Amino acid sequence: MKDSEGWPFMTPGAGTAQSDGRIAAAPANGTAGLPGRSGRLRGVINGAPAFPRRMRGGTGTSHRENTAAFHSLPAHLHYLCPQLAIPDTMDKESRYIFWGLLVIAAICLLPFPGLSDFHTKGEPREAIMAYDMLTDGHWILPLYNDGSVAFKPPFFHWLIALFSAMTGSVSEYTSRLPSALALLAMTLGCYVFYARRRGAMVAFMTALILMTNFETHRAGLNCRVDMVLTAAIVGALLLLYRWTERGMRGTPWGALVLMGVATLTKGPVGIALPCLVTWVFVLMRGGRFWPTTGRLAAVGLGACVLPLLWYAAAYLEEGDAFLAMAYEENVLRFTGKMTYESHENPWYYNVMTIVAGYAPYTLLALLGLFALPLRRAGRRTGAWWSRLWRSIREMDPVRLFSLLSIVVIFVFYCIPKSKRSVYLLPVYPFIAYFLAEWMLWLWQRRPWVIHTFGSVLGVAAVMLTSVFVAVRLGFVPDTIFTGRHAAENIAYLHALETVPLDVISSTVIVVAPVLALKYLHDLMRRSKRRQPSMVLQPLIIAMGIYMALDGFYQPTVLNVKSDRSVAETVNKVQPDGPIYEYVQRGAGRYFNINFYTGDRVLIFDKALPERGTLVVGTADYREKLIPRFGDRYTFDLVLNSGHRSCDTKDTICVYRFQRRPATE
């Protein structure tokens, strides 16, 4: 690697470590150790001779000598020597960091999933599937209360049902717990993977960045299938990489199970993506086409065994209707030929979602652009592209695998018309790894970038707390809010003003500003600016901000947004029996009210009952319900909640209705 003007990530990785710790030059063609004519896939990920069980150095280098050569480097310089084959083990220090990371991740993720009420249509829609499993026993194909079948495989709902059975009820906490545990497991898995191959410092920073970027953190505290799917896909990718380290010999049982779990969570994409990334990786490292394709095809078929059991059981229950639904959700969605529009967006939408989803680290990437050497910018495009391609081909195998995981998955999800930010979650751990190396590279060469980034986060943490104190003291008047949603914003403001504070709430509020003030204080002291802890402190500040948001600010605001209060009133009006809804706009259903009333809400215009209680929006009542059913039913207003539904975006009203006699 070059000195201060060198570029990060583009260093060849084909060299091997000698017993004295020096890096031997790699063969010019970069083909040492690649599959020979026999077709045996040995050592395909390394420029050195094959290593069947553990990563070794070059020829004549023992495992112990290679370990000593690596650990003789200062901890903060490990990432500067990607050519050195790092043993596939963790030293005592790395194991201590693992347990510390486990405690940190558990504290940051596990206490908070149940604090916020459901406030989106997606979360109660998933949670109600577990409710149906536990109450009606529909474990293969859970049903909505209108009789329609869930269109996603049930593994995520099985997990919710399991945790809910342990606690006695389906709640916000048990519904979000699978996602939180999946993020925790993925974070620890990525740490172990990179600690064994890139060193504990890079791995620890990768884990912290992964936990504290906006998209993965949000998905980890949501009752949606995406984080469980992501953890299974990423875990399968890491285990398949380990399989290639061993020459693709034997059966990667762990990867097979995780790909099966991913398929049971959201469909065959859980098998396709890990196999596709690994196939491209092995071919780029010089693996032969047909042996590589055959082995990964066998792995993919093996991963199908577990999901096929469920698909067969589902087909026995629903027959051809299930096959048609599965075909549309998987094949037609990918080809853009679905019978209905579903999250259709242009290809650049994926770029925008990653840029936004990786906040606050997007700011770090932008600041880091000013630190790159620009003297190569004048070179010819052809020469630049040739050099870039050669650098990628010769890249260290761990970096190459991480890069291909990003590129292949990103391109894959650019193909279908249906695009959502959560589809790209499997690339986030690998982006976190490159950001960790990027931060260390900047710390060695352009520390002002890290200082600036940390200062921005520190100021944001202090400002967040300062604004809350101002709101709490009544310094923020209601009159600052105007426009269509002024009433909602004023309600949020009053909630922050009046919410009671206890010891736990006060603690999560002050953690971030205390960390921020310490960082800013250390930054002003020249003697502490270059301490190794300064590169980690911005990540810790980000974690403190998320703890404040998850533990206090978001629950306080979002519980006002939720429809739960209206549902509790409906439960008093109609303590048992069915409740009816009429929705012609928004989400199409009152999913939140249905969850908080115990899955009792039926569709009025399908059931056409004699009498009962009706939940309807003011606009739907005036513009749709009365013109259509006013001559057949009488409607008596019970409650005008004044609350704008988070499902339909219409003000919720509750009516008593009765069918008119035929003589009227």
XYZ file of C-alpha atoms in Angstrom:
664
model
C 0.000 0.000 0.000
C 1.232 3.526 -0.725
C 1.750 6.155 1.867
C -0.344 9.123 2.670
C -1.584 9.567 -0.888
C -2.597 5.925 -1.365
C -6.167 4.975 -2.166
C -8.068 2.748 0.240
C -9.567 -0.654 -0.693
C -7.701 -0.949 -4.023
C -4.682 -2.876 -2.788
C -3.905 -6.274 -4.343
C -4.478 -9.206 -2.066
C -2.608 -12.000 -3.801
C 0.591 -11.798 -1.757
C 1.410 -14.271 0.996
C 2.962 -13.880 4.417
C 6.445 -15.155 5.090
C 7.684 -16.423 8.423
C 9.337 -13.076 9.199
C 6.147 -11.155 8.590
C 7.141 -9.786 5.166
C 4.719 -9.963 2.258
C 5.907 -12.016 -0.667
C 5.049 -10.891 -4.171
C 2.112 -12.625 -5.793
C 2.366 -14.352 -9.170
C 1.870 -11.944 -12.035
C -1.187 -13.727 -13.325
C -2.699 -14.059 -9.871
C -3.579 -17.718 -10.446
C -1.596 -19.523 -7.775
C -3.689 -22.082 -5.955
C -6.635 -21.886 -8.383
C -8.418 -25.012 -9.650
C -6.320 -27.104 -11.971
C -7.331 -29.379 -14.811
C -8.704 -31.908 -12.368
C -11.518 -29.479 -11.624
C -10.991 -29.618 -7.857
C -11.882 -26.283 -6.368
C -8.965 -25.844 -3.987
C -7.877 -22.563 -2.485
C -10.049 -20.556 -4.855
C -10.231 -17.494 -2.663
C -6.545 -17.048 -1.977
C -3.533 -16.255 -4.092
C -1.558 -18.688 -1.941
C -1.531 -22.510 -2.013
C -4.722 -24.139 -0.780
C -5.637 -24.126 2.898
C -8.212 -26.839 3.610
C -9.070 -26.178 7.260
C -7.725 -22.826 8.307
C -6.125 -19.813 6.729
C -2.349 -20.164 6.505
C 0.454 -18.065 5.154
C 2.530 -18.804 2.087
C 4.434 -21.992 1.364
C 6.555 -23.021 4.300
C 4.743 -20.759 6.750
C 3.229 -22.380 9.829
C -0.067 -21.382 11.358
C 1.712 -20.201 14.522
C 4.252 -18.135 12.571
C 1.517 -16.509 10.506
C -0.456 -15.650 13.623
C 2.628 -14.117 15.218
C 3.396 -12.149 12.055
C -0.060 -10.636 12.052
C -0.315 -9.844 15.731
C 3.148 -8.276 15.766
C 1.568 -5.305 13.994
C 0.032 -2.494 16.056
C -3.722 -3.029 16.390
C -4.598 0.102 14.430
C -2.332 -0.994 11.515
C -3.856 -4.434 10.948
C -6.139 -3.068 8.266
C -3.167 -1.637 6.354
C -1.841 -5.099 5.471
C -4.651 -6.878 3.604
C -2.126 -9.168 1.911
C -1.355 -10.903 5.192
C -3.480 -14.039 5.571
C -5.158 -13.647 8.967
C -5.797 -16.920 10.792
C -9.404 -18.059 10.966
C -9.395 -17.769 14.754
C -9.907 -15.015 17.300
C -7.385 -14.190 19.988
C -8.330 -13.560 23.609
C -8.699 -9.810 23.082
C -11.097 -10.348 20.170
C -13.186 -12.713 22.263
C -13.397 -10.161 25.070
C -14.540 -7.575 22.542
C -17.160 -10.043 21.301
C -18.710 -10.349 24.752
C -18.556 -6.607 25.226
C -20.262 -6.119 21.876
C -22.958 -8.589 22.891
C -23.700 -6.556 26.023
C -23.684 -3.256 24.102
C -25.976 -4.606 21.373
C -28.367 -6.128 23.897
C -28.604 -2.853 25.831
C -29.167 -0.835 22.659
C -31.720 -3.146 21.037
C -33.634 -5.348 23.462
C -35.205 -2.914 25.985
C -36.985 -0.721 23.429
C -39.115 -2.732 20.916
C -42.274 -2.581 23.027
C -42.239 1.104 23.983
C -43.932 2.430 20.827
C -47.476 1.492 19.870
C -48.087 0.272 16.352
C -48.419 3.323 14.124
C -48.025 1.986 10.565
C -50.206 -0.366 8.578
C -47.456 -2.957 8.075
C -46.640 -3.869 11.667
C -50.111 -4.850 12.952
C -50.763 -6.634 9.652
C -47.813 -8.944 10.368
C -48.551 -9.304 14.083
C -52.149 -10.327 13.499
C -50.910 -13.408 11.610
C -49.367 -14.720 14.816
C -52.619 -13.937 16.624
C -54.483 -16.063 14.081
C -52.001 -18.915 14.539
C -52.400 -18.924 18.308
C -56.177 -18.513 18.397
C -57.364 -20.425 15.318
C -54.446 -22.781 14.659
C -53.685 -21.710 11.072
C -49.969 -22.509 11.272
C -49.416 -23.266 7.580
C -51.395 -20.461 5.948
C -52.607 -17.886 8.481
C -55.721 -15.956 7.507
C -56.871 -12.384 7.817
C -60.287 -12.065 9.408
C -61.839 -11.365 6.005
C -60.797 -14.872 4.912
C -57.877 -13.852 2.683
C -54.608 -15.780 2.929
C -51.304 -14.204 3.984
C -49.107 -13.774 0.906
C -45.749 -14.267 2.689
C -44.237 -17.500 4.046
C -44.829 -17.883 7.783
C -41.410 -18.240 9.457
C -41.426 -14.684 10.813
C -44.959 -15.170 12.120
C -43.939 -18.457 13.726
C -41.283 -16.578 15.686
C -43.809 -13.976 16.847
C -46.200 -16.744 17.866
C -43.418 -18.516 19.778
C -42.435 -15.444 21.801
C -46.082 -14.477 22.314
C -46.934 -17.959 23.587
C -44.118 -17.608 26.112
C -45.450 -14.265 27.396
C -49.157 -15.060 27.105
C -50.228 -12.552 24.443
C -49.269 -10.997 21.122
C -47.841 -7.580 21.952
C -45.712 -4.920 20.336
C -42.666 -6.299 22.126
C -43.102 -9.931 21.119
C -43.947 -8.860 17.568
C -40.762 -6.809 17.177
C -38.470 -9.080 19.160
C -37.629 -11.387 16.194
C -36.316 -8.399 14.235
C -34.268 -7.133 17.184
C -32.746 -10.567 17.786
C -32.025 -10.938 14.072
C -30.146 -7.615 14.016
C -28.253 -8.582 17.156
C -27.287 -11.973 15.689
C -26.257 -10.425 12.362
C -24.137 -7.821 14.151
C -22.316 -10.459 16.182
C -21.922 -12.725 13.159
C -20.361 -9.941 11.110
C -18.017 -9.130 13.977
C -16.805 -12.729 14.208
C -16.413 -12.988 10.427
C -14.330 -9.839 10.048
C -12.426 -10.212 13.338
C -11.039 -13.523 12.140
C -10.009 -12.139 8.778
C -9.454 -8.387 9.142
C -8.760 -7.832 12.811
C -10.795 -6.882 15.875
C -10.672 -3.105 15.321
C -12.229 -3.210 11.858
C -14.733 -5.838 12.983
C -15.824 -3.864 16.048
C -16.288 -0.680 14.036
C -18.193 -2.632 11.376
C -20.570 -3.930 14.033
C -21.170 -0.478 15.532
C -21.781 1.111 12.125
C -24.151 -1.710 11.216
C -26.220 -1.176 14.369
C -26.354 2.598 14.120
C -27.212 3.396 10.524
C -30.789 4.504 10.021
C -32.133 1.728 7.782
C -30.876 -1.322 9.657
C -31.628 0.205 13.050
C -35.188 0.998 12.003
C -35.701 -2.476 10.531
C -34.298 -4.049 13.694
C -37.021 -2.441 15.807
C -39.926 -3.044 13.409
C -42.427 -5.862 13.181
C -41.602 -6.661 9.547
C -40.069 -9.694 7.865
C -37.141 -7.790 6.352
C -34.597 -7.969 9.177
C -35.070 -11.695 9.735
C -34.697 -12.212 5.978
C -31.579 -10.020 5.914
C -29.924 -11.787 8.840
C -30.531 -15.176 7.229
C -29.179 -14.051 3.825
C -26.101 -12.377 5.311
C -25.423 -15.355 7.558
C -25.661 -17.688 4.569
C -23.261 -15.474 2.602
C -20.671 -15.508 5.377
C -20.913 -19.274 5.784
C -20.633 -19.823 2.038
C -17.483 -17.704 2.035
C -16.081 -19.907 4.773
C -16.984 -22.912 2.632
C -14.963 -21.493 -0.267
C -12.024 -21.028 2.107
C -12.094 -24.784 2.564
C -12.004 -25.429 -1.156
C -15.791 -25.914 -1.441
C -15.417 -29.388 0.019
C -18.122 -30.980 2.114
C -21.593 -29.579 2.709
C -22.163 -26.089 4.160
C -24.974 -27.202 6.452
C -25.270 -23.889 8.255
C -25.672 -22.011 4.980
C -28.297 -24.529 3.818
C -30.351 -24.013 6.966
C -30.119 -20.215 6.799
C -31.088 -20.134 3.121
C -34.049 -22.344 3.962
C -35.027 -19.960 6.771
C -34.706 -16.984 4.414
C -36.956 -18.720 1.877
C -39.509 -19.496 4.573
C -39.409 -15.820 5.527
C -39.962 -14.179 2.146
C -39.438 -16.580 -0.734
C -36.803 -18.075 -3.079
C -34.750 -14.869 -3.097
C -33.278 -16.212 0.142
C -31.545 -18.956 -1.851
C -30.892 -17.080 -5.082
C -28.882 -14.184 -3.636
C -26.314 -16.096 -1.523
C -25.683 -18.614 -4.297
C -25.424 -15.915 -6.969
C -22.934 -13.797 -5.006
C -20.772 -16.808 -4.166
C -20.859 -18.038 -7.788
C -19.647 -14.680 -9.125
C -16.988 -14.485 -6.414
C -15.521 -17.915 -7.100
C -15.465 -17.306 -10.851
C -13.688 -13.978 -10.377
C -11.090 -15.726 -8.231
C -10.385 -18.112 -11.114
C -12.709 -21.012 -10.362
C -13.750 -23.189 -13.298
C -17.228 -22.464 -14.616
C -18.889 -25.877 -14.653
C -17.525 -27.289 -11.371
C -18.396 -24.029 -9.623
C -21.870 -23.898 -11.138
C -22.538 -27.537 -10.325
C -21.551 -27.263 -6.697
C -23.539 -24.109 -6.058
C -26.538 -25.550 -7.897
C -26.349 -28.545 -5.568
C -26.178 -26.198 -2.573
C -29.209 -24.297 -3.846
C -31.188 -27.493 -4.338
C -30.229 -28.681 -0.866
C -31.480 -25.420 0.617
C -34.859 -26.019 -1.057
C -35.629 -29.115 1.018
C -36.858 -27.312 4.138
C -39.025 -24.729 2.311
C -40.516 -27.396 0.031
C -42.090 -29.064 3.054
C -44.052 -25.892 3.753
C -44.875 -25.259 0.088
C -46.268 -28.789 -0.195
C -48.373 -28.363 2.952
C -49.642 -24.972 1.734
C -50.566 -26.452 -1.642
C -52.550 -29.194 0.076
C -54.523 -26.509 1.924
C -55.172 -24.002 -0.871
C -54.403 -25.855 -4.107
C -53.894 -23.923 -7.331
C -54.848 -20.615 -5.698
C -51.714 -20.855 -3.555
C -49.512 -21.644 -6.559
C -50.932 -18.667 -8.443
C -50.259 -16.377 -5.484
C -46.700 -17.696 -5.022
C -45.999 -17.312 -8.745
C -47.209 -13.719 -8.751
C -45.365 -12.712 -5.574
C -42.031 -14.176 -6.680
C -41.826 -14.502 -10.472
C -44.208 -11.801 -11.697
C -42.954 -9.334 -9.073
C -39.392 -9.829 -10.325
C -40.375 -9.479 -13.984
C -42.649 -6.486 -13.319
C -45.812 -8.186 -14.582
C -47.908 -8.244 -11.426
C -51.643 -7.753 -11.679
C -51.399 -4.753 -9.329
C -48.900 -1.949 -8.782
C -46.526 -2.547 -5.896
C -43.839 -0.025 -4.899
C -42.868 0.740 -8.497
C -39.833 3.017 -8.670
C -37.005 3.813 -11.139
C -33.557 2.229 -10.773
C -31.987 5.309 -9.174
C -34.458 4.972 -6.317
C -32.113 2.294 -4.941
C -29.207 4.736 -4.924
C -31.284 7.331 -3.102
C -32.457 4.860 -0.466
C -28.916 3.716 0.339
C -27.688 7.301 0.583
C -30.573 8.176 2.902
C -30.584 4.843 4.719
C -26.950 5.077 5.754
C -27.442 8.304 7.682
C -25.563 9.602 9.617
C -22.607 7.924 7.891
C -23.552 9.422 4.545
C -22.127 12.652 5.962
C -18.860 10.866 6.755
C -18.641 9.568 3.185
C -19.252 13.036 1.762
C -16.640 14.618 4.024
C -14.208 11.871 3.113
C -14.455 12.709 -0.574
C -12.485 15.867 0.154
C -9.673 13.717 1.547
C -9.139 11.627 -1.585
C -6.048 12.337 -3.725
C -7.148 13.853 -7.042
C -3.954 13.741 -9.054
C -5.145 10.680 -10.963
C -8.224 12.473 -12.246
C -6.447 13.605 -15.423
C -5.688 10.101 -16.649
C -7.416 8.687 -19.675
C -10.723 6.953 -19.013
C -9.585 3.717 -20.646
C -6.419 3.480 -18.570
C -8.319 4.335 -15.397
C -10.928 1.648 -16.062
C -8.253 -0.939 -16.871
C -6.412 -0.163 -13.661
C -9.626 -0.267 -11.634
C -10.601 -3.650 -13.063
C -7.120 -5.054 -12.392
C -7.258 -3.763 -8.831
C -10.626 -5.425 -8.282
C -9.402 -8.732 -9.699
C -6.347 -8.647 -7.435
C -8.249 -7.381 -4.409
C -7.949 -9.117 -1.083
C -10.545 -11.949 -1.056
C -12.502 -10.647 1.939
C -12.777 -7.217 0.359
C -13.675 -8.710 -3.007
C -16.403 -10.857 -1.488
C -17.784 -7.869 0.419
C -17.696 -5.705 -2.710
C -19.417 -8.358 -4.830
C -22.098 -8.817 -2.168
C -22.908 -5.118 -2.522
C -22.760 -4.954 -6.319
C -24.565 -8.212 -7.142
C -27.426 -7.662 -4.682
C -27.802 -4.025 -5.725
C -27.959 -4.906 -9.436
C -30.339 -7.778 -8.700
C -32.834 -5.441 -7.055
C -32.533 -2.883 -9.843
C -34.137 -5.366 -12.264
C -37.738 -5.572 -10.944
C -40.031 -2.554 -11.078
C -40.958 -3.124 -7.445
C -38.338 -1.384 -5.301
C -38.263 -0.628 -1.593
C -35.490 0.531 0.679
C -35.698 -2.610 2.823
C -34.985 -4.862 -0.159
C -31.374 -3.643 -0.087
C -30.785 -4.406 3.594
C -28.466 -7.382 2.801
C -25.856 -4.969 1.383
C -25.694 -2.890 4.560
C -23.308 -5.132 6.563
C -20.793 -5.095 3.722
C -21.077 -1.335 3.291
C -20.473 -1.088 7.043
C -17.224 -3.025 6.604
C -15.961 -0.655 3.905
C -17.002 2.339 5.993
C -15.034 0.941 8.935
C -11.912 0.625 6.784
C -12.655 4.046 5.341
C -12.775 5.566 8.834
C -9.468 3.959 9.777
C -7.867 5.111 6.542
C -9.082 8.646 7.205
C -7.925 8.445 10.807
C -4.395 7.655 9.668
C -4.255 10.218 6.845
C -6.992 12.841 7.275
C -8.031 12.860 10.963
C -9.816 16.189 10.506
C -12.585 14.297 8.662
C -13.247 12.067 11.678
C -13.059 15.072 14.005
C -15.542 17.011 11.872
C -17.939 14.080 11.653
C -17.775 13.479 15.391
C -18.287 17.180 16.085
C -21.430 17.265 13.946
C -22.853 14.252 15.787
C -21.884 15.776 19.121
C -23.551 19.092 18.352
C -26.661 17.235 17.114
C -26.858 15.266 20.378
C -26.554 18.419 22.474
C -29.089 20.288 20.342
C -31.600 17.428 20.576
C -31.496 17.563 24.353
C -31.539 21.369 24.394
C -34.653 21.506 22.238
C -36.378 19.009 24.532
C -35.514 21.104 27.585
C -36.918 24.185 25.833
C -40.127 22.311 25.004
C -40.363 20.998 28.542
C -40.055 24.489 29.983
C -42.804 25.792 27.689
C -40.541 27.995 25.594
C -41.936 26.614 22.308
C -45.410 28.067 21.561
C -48.142 26.216 19.676
C -48.281 29.034 17.153
C -45.101 27.867 15.409
C -47.209 25.149 13.746
C -49.511 26.090 10.893
C -51.030 24.344 7.936
C -52.882 21.107 7.372
C -51.193 19.019 10.069
C -50.849 21.718 12.705
C -53.167 19.918 15.145
C -51.074 16.737 14.997
C -47.822 18.607 15.497
C -49.280 20.492 18.449
C -50.368 17.159 19.959
C -46.795 15.861 19.599
C -45.494 19.026 21.255
C -47.880 18.693 24.191
C -46.932 15.034 24.608
C -43.271 16.001 24.995
C -44.252 18.752 27.440
C -46.359 16.576 29.716
C -44.930 13.046 29.520
C -43.761 11.937 32.984
C -40.030 11.389 33.439
C -38.640 8.488 35.453
C -35.093 7.327 36.133
C -34.840 5.237 32.960
C -36.219 7.977 30.700
C -33.906 10.561 32.212
C -30.937 8.243 31.772
C -31.485 7.568 28.067
C -32.025 11.292 27.488
C -28.738 12.393 29.053
C -26.460 9.618 27.736
C -26.007 11.153 24.272
C -25.243 14.756 25.354
C -22.822 13.546 28.058
C -20.928 11.449 25.497
C -21.004 14.357 23.058
C -19.669 16.890 25.561
C -16.865 14.532 26.548
C -15.899 14.096 22.899
C -15.969 17.832 22.207
C -13.913 18.456 25.346
C -11.291 15.889 24.294
C -11.230 17.372 20.813
C -10.187 20.743 22.190
C -7.246 19.174 24.018
C -4.360 18.627 21.623
C -2.937 15.789 23.717
C -6.083 13.681 23.243
C -6.915 14.353 19.606
C -4.828 11.445 18.336
C -5.803 8.903 20.944
C -7.199 5.690 19.369
C -10.492 6.078 21.251
C -11.268 9.247 19.287
C -12.054 7.231 16.158
C -14.619 5.181 18.088
C -16.307 7.975 20.001
C -18.430 9.257 17.068
C -19.910 5.756 16.761
C -20.660 5.689 20.482
C -22.330 9.107 20.242
C -24.514 7.818 17.397
C -25.490 4.892 19.599
C -26.409 7.266 22.412
C -28.611 9.307 20.061
C -30.456 6.164 18.969
C -30.977 5.119 22.584
C -32.580 8.498 23.320
C -34.776 8.245 20.234
C -35.817 4.634 20.849
C -36.194 4.905 24.593
C -37.974 8.234 24.927
C -38.527 10.634 22.032
C -40.067 8.287 19.473
C -42.442 6.462 21.856
C -43.651 9.791 23.229
C -44.456 11.160 19.777
C -45.503 8.004 17.929
C -47.938 6.880 20.616
C -49.888 10.052 19.851
C -49.904 9.116 16.174
C -51.146 5.572 16.834
C -54.827 4.592 16.544
C -54.642 2.682 19.822
C -56.595 5.269 21.828
C -59.498 5.061 19.377
C -59.378 1.263 19.499
C -59.661 1.341 23.289
C -62.796 3.487 22.984
C -64.223 1.071 20.416
C -63.582 -1.795 22.844
C -65.721 0.021 25.416
C -68.506 0.652 22.904
C -68.379 -2.933 21.591
C -66.756 -5.155 24.258
C -67.235 -8.374 22.299
C -68.462 -9.601 18.957
C -67.563 -8.277 15.521
C -66.749 -4.667 14.704
C -67.143 -3.394 11.160
C -65.096 -1.003 9.067
C -65.728 0.871 5.850
C -62.595 2.076 4.066
C -62.282 3.377 0.535
C -59.005 5.236 0.881
C -55.543 4.986 2.425
C -54.396 1.539 3.547
C -57.685 -0.122 2.682
C -58.067 -1.457 6.246
C -57.908 -0.221 9.819
C -55.051 -2.574 10.660
C -54.152 -0.856 13.939
C -57.704 -0.823 15.266
C -58.101 -4.453 14.227
C -55.012 -5.449 16.224
C -55.951 -3.498 19.349
C -59.531 -4.828 19.307
C -58.376 -8.444 19.147
C -58.759 -9.175 15.418
C -62.510 -8.502 15.445
C -62.828 -5.964 12.612
C -64.757 -7.180 9.545
C -65.407 -5.421 6.249
C -68.850 -3.800 6.294
C -69.628 -3.933 2.571
C -68.743 -7.638 2.420
C -70.670 -8.738 5.504
C -73.693 -6.356 5.170
C -74.859 -7.149 8.733
C -78.187 -6.244 10.309
C -76.738 -4.052 13.072
C -73.491 -3.316 14.827
C -70.670 -0.853 15.400
C -68.924 0.780 12.449
C -65.516 2.467 12.225
C -65.296 4.880 9.303
C -63.474 8.049 8.308
C -65.317 11.346 7.978
C -64.539 11.658 4.263
C -65.483 8.044 3.548
C -68.734 8.474 5.481
C -69.730 11.622 3.656
C -68.525 10.799 0.145
C -68.871 7.009 -0.087
C -70.894 5.359 2.670
C -74.022 7.535 2.733
C -74.468 7.730 -1.065
C -74.144 3.944 -1.272
C -75.849 2.660 1.882
C -77.808 5.620 3.255
C -81.112 4.291 1.933
C -80.576 0.845 3.500
C -79.080 1.665 6.910
C -79.422 4.208 9.685
C -76.194 5.506 11.231
C -75.980 7.120 14.675
C -72.750 8.875 15.626
C -71.165 7.535 18.818
C -67.747 9.180 18.629
C -65.922 11.694 16.488
C -62.397 11.033 17.705
C -60.802 14.036 16.023
C -57.863 11.684 15.459
C -56.343 11.292 12.000
C -55.837 7.584 11.390
C -52.292 6.384 10.760
C -53.790 3.813 8.361
C -56.283 5.753 6.248
C -55.180 9.357 6.942
C -58.847 10.202 7.593
C -60.420 11.367 10.871
C -61.923 8.331 12.605
C -65.582 8.224 13.629
C -67.548 5.455 15.324
C -71.216 4.829 14.465
C -74.003 2.532 15.577
C -75.860 1.246 12.533
C -78.991 -0.779 11.853
C -80.583 -1.994 8.660
C -83.777 -0.142 7.719
C -86.993 -2.179 7.602
C -87.980 -3.264 4.109
C -91.101 -1.026 4.210
C -89.050 2.180 4.549
